[in-house]
CSV table of C-alpha atoms in Angstrom, one decimal:
chain,number,residue,atom,x,y,z
A,1,MET,CA,19.3,-18.4,7.0
A,2,LYS,CA,20.9,-15.2,8.5
A,3,GLU,CA,17.6,-13.3,8.7
A,4,LEU,CA,14.0,-14.5,8.6
A,5,LEU,CA,11.3,-11.8,8.7
A,6,LEU,CA,7.6,-12.1,9.4
A,7,ALA,CA,5.4,-9.2,8.0
A,8,LEU,CA,2.8,-8.4,10.6
A,9,PRO,CA,-0.3,-6.1,10.6
A,10,ALA,CA,0.1,-3.1,12.8
A,11,GLY,CA,0.4,-4.0,16.5
A,12,ARG,CA,-0.3,-7.7,16.0
A,13,GLU,CA,1.2,-10.1,18.5
A,14,THR,CA,3.3,-12.9,17.1
A,15,ARG,CA,4.8,-16.2,18.1
A,16,GLY,CA,7.4,-15.8,15.4
A,17,ARG,CA,10.3,-14.8,17.7
A,18,ALA,CA,10.2,-18.3,19.2
A,19,PHE,CA,10.9,-19.6,15.6
A,20,GLY,CA,13.7,-17.2,15.0
A,21,LEU,CA,11.6,-14.7,13.0
A,22,ALA,CA,11.9,-10.9,13.4
A,23,PRO,CA,8.7,-8.9,13.0
A,24,ALA,CA,8.4,-6.4,10.1
A,25,HIS,CA,5.7,-4.1,11.2
A,26,MET,CA,3.2,-3.3,8.4
A,27,ALA,CA,2.1,0.0,9.9
A,28,TYR,CA,3.6,2.7,7.6
A,29,ARG,CA,2.9,4.3,4.3
A,30,VAL,CA,4.4,7.0,2.1
A,31,GLY,CA,1.6,9.4,1.5
A,32,PRO,CA,1.1,12.7,-0.5
A,33,GLY,CA,3.7,15.3,0.1
A,34,PRO,CA,5.5,12.9,0.4
A,35,LYS,CA,5.2,12.3,4.2
A,36,LEU,CA,5.2,9.3,6.4
A,37,LEU,CA,1.8,8.1,7.4
A,38,GLY,CA,1.3,5.4,10.1
A,39,ILE,CA,-1.1,3.4,12.1
A,40,ARG,CA,-0.7,3.8,15.8
A,41,LEU,CA,1.5,1.1,17.3
A,42,PRO,CA,1.6,0.2,21.0
A,43,GLN,CA,3.6,2.9,22.8
A,44,GLY,CA,6.2,0.5,24.1
A,45,LEU,CA,6.8,-1.4,20.9
A,46,ARG,CA,10.5,-1.6,20.1
A,47,GLY,CA,12.6,-3.7,17.8
A,48,GLY,CA,12.1,-5.6,14.6
A,49,LEU,CA,11.9,-3.7,11.2
A,50,MET,CA,9.6,-1.0,9.7
A,51,GLN,CA,7.6,-2.1,6.7
A,52,VAL,CA,6.4,0.8,4.6
A,53,ASP,CA,4.3,0.8,1.4
A,54,CYS,CA,3.3,3.5,-1.0
A,55,ALA,CA,-0.3,2.5,-2.0
A,56,GLY,CA,-2.1,5.4,-3.6
A,57,PHE,CA,1.0,7.6,-3.7
A,58,ASP,CA,1.6,9.3,-7.1
A,59,GLY,CA,5.3,9.9,-6.5
A,60,GLY,CA,5.1,13.7,-6.5
A,61,GLY,CA,7.3,15.9,-4.3
A,62,ASP,CA,10.7,16.0,-2.7
A,63,PRO,CA,11.4,12.8,-0.6
A,64,VAL,CA,14.0,14.4,1.8
A,65,GLY,CA,11.6,15.3,4.5
A,66,CYS,CA,9.8,11.9,4.3
A,67,CYS,CA,13.1,10.1,4.6
A,68,ARG,CA,13.9,12.1,7.8
A,69,GLN,CA,10.5,11.0,9.2
A,70,ILE,CA,11.2,7.3,8.3
A,71,LEU,CA,14.7,7.4,9.8
A,72,GLY,CA,13.5,9.2,12.9
A,73,GLU,CA,10.8,6.6,13.5
A,74,CYS,CA,13.4,3.8,13.2
A,75,ARG,CA,15.5,5.5,15.8
A,76,ARG,CA,12.5,6.1,18.2
A,77,ARG,CA,11.3,2.5,17.9
A,78,SER,CA,14.8,0.9,17.8
A,79,PHE,CA,14.0,-0.7,14.4
A,80,ARG,CA,17.0,-2.3,12.9
A,81,GLY,CA,15.9,-2.1,9.3
A,82,ILE,CA,13.3,-1.0,6.7
A,83,VAL,CA,11.3,-3.1,4.2
A,84,CYS,CA,10.1,-1.0,1.3
A,85,ASP,CA,7.0,-2.8,0.2
A,86,PHE,CA,6.6,-0.7,-3.0
A,87,GLU,CA,4.5,-2.2,-5.8
A,88,GLY,CA,4.9,-1.5,-9.5
A,89,PRO,CA,7.7,0.2,-11.4
A,90,PRO,CA,9.6,3.0,-9.7
A,91,ALA,CA,7.7,6.3,-10.1
A,92,GLY,CA,8.3,10.0,-9.3
A,93,CYS,CA,10.4,10.6,-6.2
A,94,LEU,CA,10.4,7.0,-5.0
A,95,PRO,CA,13.7,6.0,-6.6
A,96,LYS,CA,15.3,9.0,-4.8
A,97,LEU,CA,13.7,8.0,-1.6
A,98,ALA,CA,15.1,4.5,-1.9
A,99,GLU,CA,18.5,6.0,-2.7
A,100,ILE,CA,18.5,8.2,0.5
A,101,LEU,CA,17.3,5.4,2.7
A,102,ASP,CA,19.9,3.1,1.3
A,103,ARG,CA,22.7,5.5,2.1
A,104,ASN,CA,21.5,6.2,5.6
A,105,CYS,CA,20.7,2.6,6.5
A,106,ALA,CA,24.2,1.7,5.5
A,107,ALA,CA,25.6,4.5,7.7
A,108,GLN,CA,23.4,3.3,10.7
A,109,GLY,CA,24.2,-0.4,10.2
A,110,TRP,CA,20.5,-1.1,9.4
A,111,THR,CA,19.3,-3.5,6.7
A,112,LEU,CA,17.2,-2.1,3.9
A,113,TYR,CA,15.0,-4.4,1.7
A,114,VAL,CA,13.7,-3.2,-1.6
A,115,PRO,CA,11.7,-4.8,-4.5
A,116,GLU,CA,13.8,-5.8,-7.5
A,117,PRO,CA,12.8,-2.8,-9.7
A,118,TYR,CA,14.5,-0.6,-7.0
A,119,ALA,CA,17.7,-2.5,-6.9
A,120,PRO,CA,19.6,0.0,-9.2
A,121,HIS,CA,18.6,2.8,-6.8
A,122,ALA,CA,19.7,1.1,-3.6
A,123,PRO,CA,23.0,-0.7,-4.3
A,124,ARG,CA,23.6,-1.7,-0.7
A,125,ALA,CA,20.0,-3.0,-0.1
A,126,ARG,CA,18.8,-6.6,-0.1
A,127,VAL,CA,16.7,-7.3,-3.1
A,128,LEU,CA,13.4,-9.1,-2.6
A,129,ILE,CA,12.8,-11.8,-5.1
A,130,PRO,CA,9.1,-12.9,-5.2
A,131,SER,CA,8.5,-16.6,-4.8
A,132,ALA,CA,5.3,-16.7,-7.0
A,133,LEU,CA,5.9,-18.1,-10.5
A,134,THR,CA,3.7,-19.5,-13.3
A,135,HIS,CA,6.5,-20.9,-15.4
A,136,GLY,CA,10.2,-21.8,-15.0
A,137,THR,CA,11.5,-22.8,-11.6
A,138,LEU,CA,12.1,-21.1,-8.3
A,139,GLU,CA,15.6,-22.4,-8.3
A,140,ARG,CA,16.5,-20.9,-11.6
A,141,ARG,CA,14.9,-17.6,-10.6
A,142,LEU,CA,17.0,-17.5,-7.4
A,143,ARG,CA,20.2,-18.5,-9.2
A,144,ASP,CA,19.7,-15.7,-11.7
A,145,ALA,CA,19.2,-13.3,-8.8
A,146,LEU,CA,22.3,-14.6,-7.0
A,147,ASP,CA,24.4,-14.1,-10.1
A,148,ARG,CA,23.1,-10.6,-10.5
A,149,TYR,CA,23.1,-9.3,-6.9
A,150,GLY,CA,25.3,-11.8,-5.0
A,151,PRO,CA,24.4,-13.8,-1.9
A,152,ASP,CA,24.7,-10.8,0.5
A,153,ARG,CA,22.0,-8.9,-1.4
A,154,THR,CA,19.5,-11.6,-2.4
A,155,ALA,CA,16.4,-12.2,-0.3
A,156,LEU,CA,13.3,-14.4,-0.9
A,157,ALA,CA,9.9,-12.7,-0.6
A,158,VAL,CA,7.6,-15.6,0.1
A,159,GLU,CA,4.1,-15.1,-1.3
A,160,TRP,CA,1.4,-17.4,0.1
A,161,VAL,CA,-0.4,-17.7,-3.2
A,162,ARG,CA,-4.0,-18.8,-4.0
A,163,GLU,CA,-4.6,-17.8,-7.6
A,164,GLU,CA,-6.8,-19.0,-10.5
A,165,PHE,CA,-5.9,-18.6,-14.1
A,166,PRO,CA,-7.7,-19.3,-17.4
A,167,LEU,CA,-5.4,-21.5,-19.5
A,168,PRO,CA,-3.0,-20.8,-21.0
A,169,ALA,CA,-1.8,-19.1,-17.8
A,170,ARG,CA,-0.1,-15.7,-18.2
A,171,GLY,CA,1.1,-13.2,-15.7
A,172,ARG,CA,-0.7,-13.2,-12.3
A,173,GLY,CA,-4.0,-14.9,-11.7
A,174,GLU,CA,-7.1,-13.9,-9.9
A,175,PRO,CA,-6.6,-14.1,-6.1
A,176,ILE,CA,-8.9,-16.6,-4.3
A,177,PRO,CA,-9.7,-16.3,-0.6
A,178,GLN,CA,-8.9,-19.4,1.5
A,179,GLU,CA,-12.6,-20.1,1.9
A,180,GLY,CA,-13.0,-20.0,-1.9
A,181,LEU,CA,-10.1,-22.4,-2.4
A,182,GLU,CA,-11.6,-24.8,0.2
A,183,GLU,CA,-15.0,-24.6,-1.5
A,184,LEU,CA,-13.4,-25.4,-4.9
A,185,LEU,CA,-11.6,-28.4,-3.4
A,186,ARG,CA,-14.7,-29.7,-1.7
A,187,ARG,CA,-17.0,-29.2,-4.8
A,188,LEU,CA,-14.6,-30.5,-7.5
A,189,GLU,CA,-12.6,-33.1,-5.6
A,190,PRO,CA,-9.8,-32.5,-8.1
A,191,ALA,CA,-6.5,-34.4,-8.4
A,192,VAL,CA,-4.0,-32.0,-6.7
A,193,PHE,CA,-0.4,-32.1,-7.8
A,194,PHE,CA,2.8,-30.6,-6.4
A,195,ASP,CA,5.1,-28.9,-8.9
A,196,ARG,CA,8.7,-29.2,-7.5
A,197,GLY,CA,9.9,-26.5,-9.9
A,198,LEU,CA,7.4,-23.9,-8.8
A,199,CYS,CA,7.3,-25.2,-5.2
A,200,ALA,CA,3.5,-25.0,-5.2
A,201,HIS,CA,0.4,-27.1,-5.5
A,202,TYR,CA,-2.0,-27.0,-8.4
A,203,PHE,CA,-5.0,-28.5,-10.0
A,204,THR,CA,-7.0,-27.9,-13.2
A,205,TYR,CA,-10.7,-28.0,-14.0
A,206,MET,CA,-13.2,-27.2,-16.7
A,207,ALA,CA,-15.8,-24.5,-16.5
A,208,GLY,CA,-17.8,-24.9,-19.7
A,209,PRO,CA,-15.4,-24.7,-22.6
A,210,GLN,CA,-12.7,-22.9,-20.6
A,211,ALA,CA,-9.9,-24.8,-18.8
A,212,HIS,CA,-8.8,-23.3,-15.4
A,213,PHE,CA,-5.6,-23.7,-13.5
A,214,VAL,CA,-5.5,-23.1,-9.7
A,215,LEU,CA,-2.1,-22.6,-8.0
A,216,PHE,CA,-1.8,-22.5,-4.3
A,217,ASP,CA,0.5,-22.7,-1.3
A,218,THR,CA,0.4,-24.7,1.9
A,219,PRO,CA,2.9,-25.0,4.8
A,220,ARG,CA,4.6,-27.8,2.8
A,221,SER,CA,5.1,-25.6,-0.3
A,222,VAL,CA,6.3,-22.7,1.8
A,223,ARG,CA,8.8,-25.0,3.5
A,224,GLU,CA,10.0,-26.2,0.1
A,225,LYS,CA,10.5,-22.6,-1.1
A,226,LEU,CA,12.6,-21.8,2.0
A,227,ASP,CA,14.6,-25.0,1.7
A,228,THR,CA,15.4,-24.2,-1.9
A,229,ALA,CA,16.5,-20.7,-1.0
A,230,LYS,CA,18.7,-21.9,1.9
A,231,ARG,CA,20.3,-24.6,-0.2
A,232,LEU,CA,21.3,-22.0,-2.9
A,233,GLY,CA,22.8,-19.7,-0.3
A,234,VAL,CA,20.1,-17.1,0.0
A,235,ILE,CA,20.6,-15.5,3.4
A,236,ALA,CA,17.2,-13.8,4.1
A,237,ALA,CA,13.5,-14.3,3.6
A,238,LEU,CA,10.3,-12.3,4.3
A,239,LEU,CA,7.2,-14.3,5.1
A,240,PRO,CA,3.6,-13.0,5.1
A,241,GLY,CA,2.5,-13.0,8.7
A,242,PRO,CA,-1.3,-13.1,8.2
A,243,GLU,CA,-1.0,-16.4,6.4
A,244,ALA,CA,2.0,-17.9,8.1
A,245,GLU,CA,1.3,-17.2,11.7
A,246,ASP,CA,-1.0,-20.2,12.2
A,247,HIS,CA,1.4,-22.6,10.5
A,248,LEU,CA,4.8,-21.8,12.0
A,249,GLU,CA,5.3,-25.3,13.5
A,250,GLU,CA,4.4,-26.9,10.1
A,251,VAL,CA,6.9,-24.7,8.3
A,252,PHE,CA,9.8,-24.5,10.8
A,253,GLY,CA,9.2,-27.4,13.2
A,254,PRO,CA,9.1,-27.0,17.0
A,255,PRO,CA,9.9,-23.6,18.4
A,256,GLN,CA,13.3,-22.8,19.6
A,257,PRO,CA,13.7,-23.4,23.4
């Protein structure tokens, strides 16, 4: 792939560079005003990308000043791109913010990543397609995205999923911590299967009269997701650092010399 990103908590060290991954620093947020809020990073930190979310922001205000802050921080830190980690449908001034960042990133030669709902507002940006599915196949999902946005704009957002659903499964499930998943596997000793279409592991069990479905990822399933995207011509992917950091060899093989 042309670009592999590893989303990292603020200031966290990573071995990802040895595997060809660029850090996306999860240290920034769009807050009320709007204005750029940030967690203090090491003074000398340079390079990688800025990752900015909008948790708790209601979308009110004029985004021009906040965009200046974001772009100024990118220049100061020598970031070469921005990941907009915006959840939910576009609201308030956020579409305008994405539009301004899209225009300015293109002028600077930086890469902007946006969630799919923001794709119409950022026509030059790479569009993040989530890997988590409960039906269909990842290959079909990516083919549809490639048809819509083209290979230069399609990026895979790898989600390291651990979710439980009552059957029939609809939407997103209830997140399970890793310790909870391990406890379920120990206690139930279920037959675990691998769904090649979803590129994920799963098992089912009964709790009283209710059937449950547990979907989860491992280094193998993450590798399958990346292999599927690469085979289809997707040129970029974003991985979740907190989950992936301890499994880089299993996902990518030995580090680059």
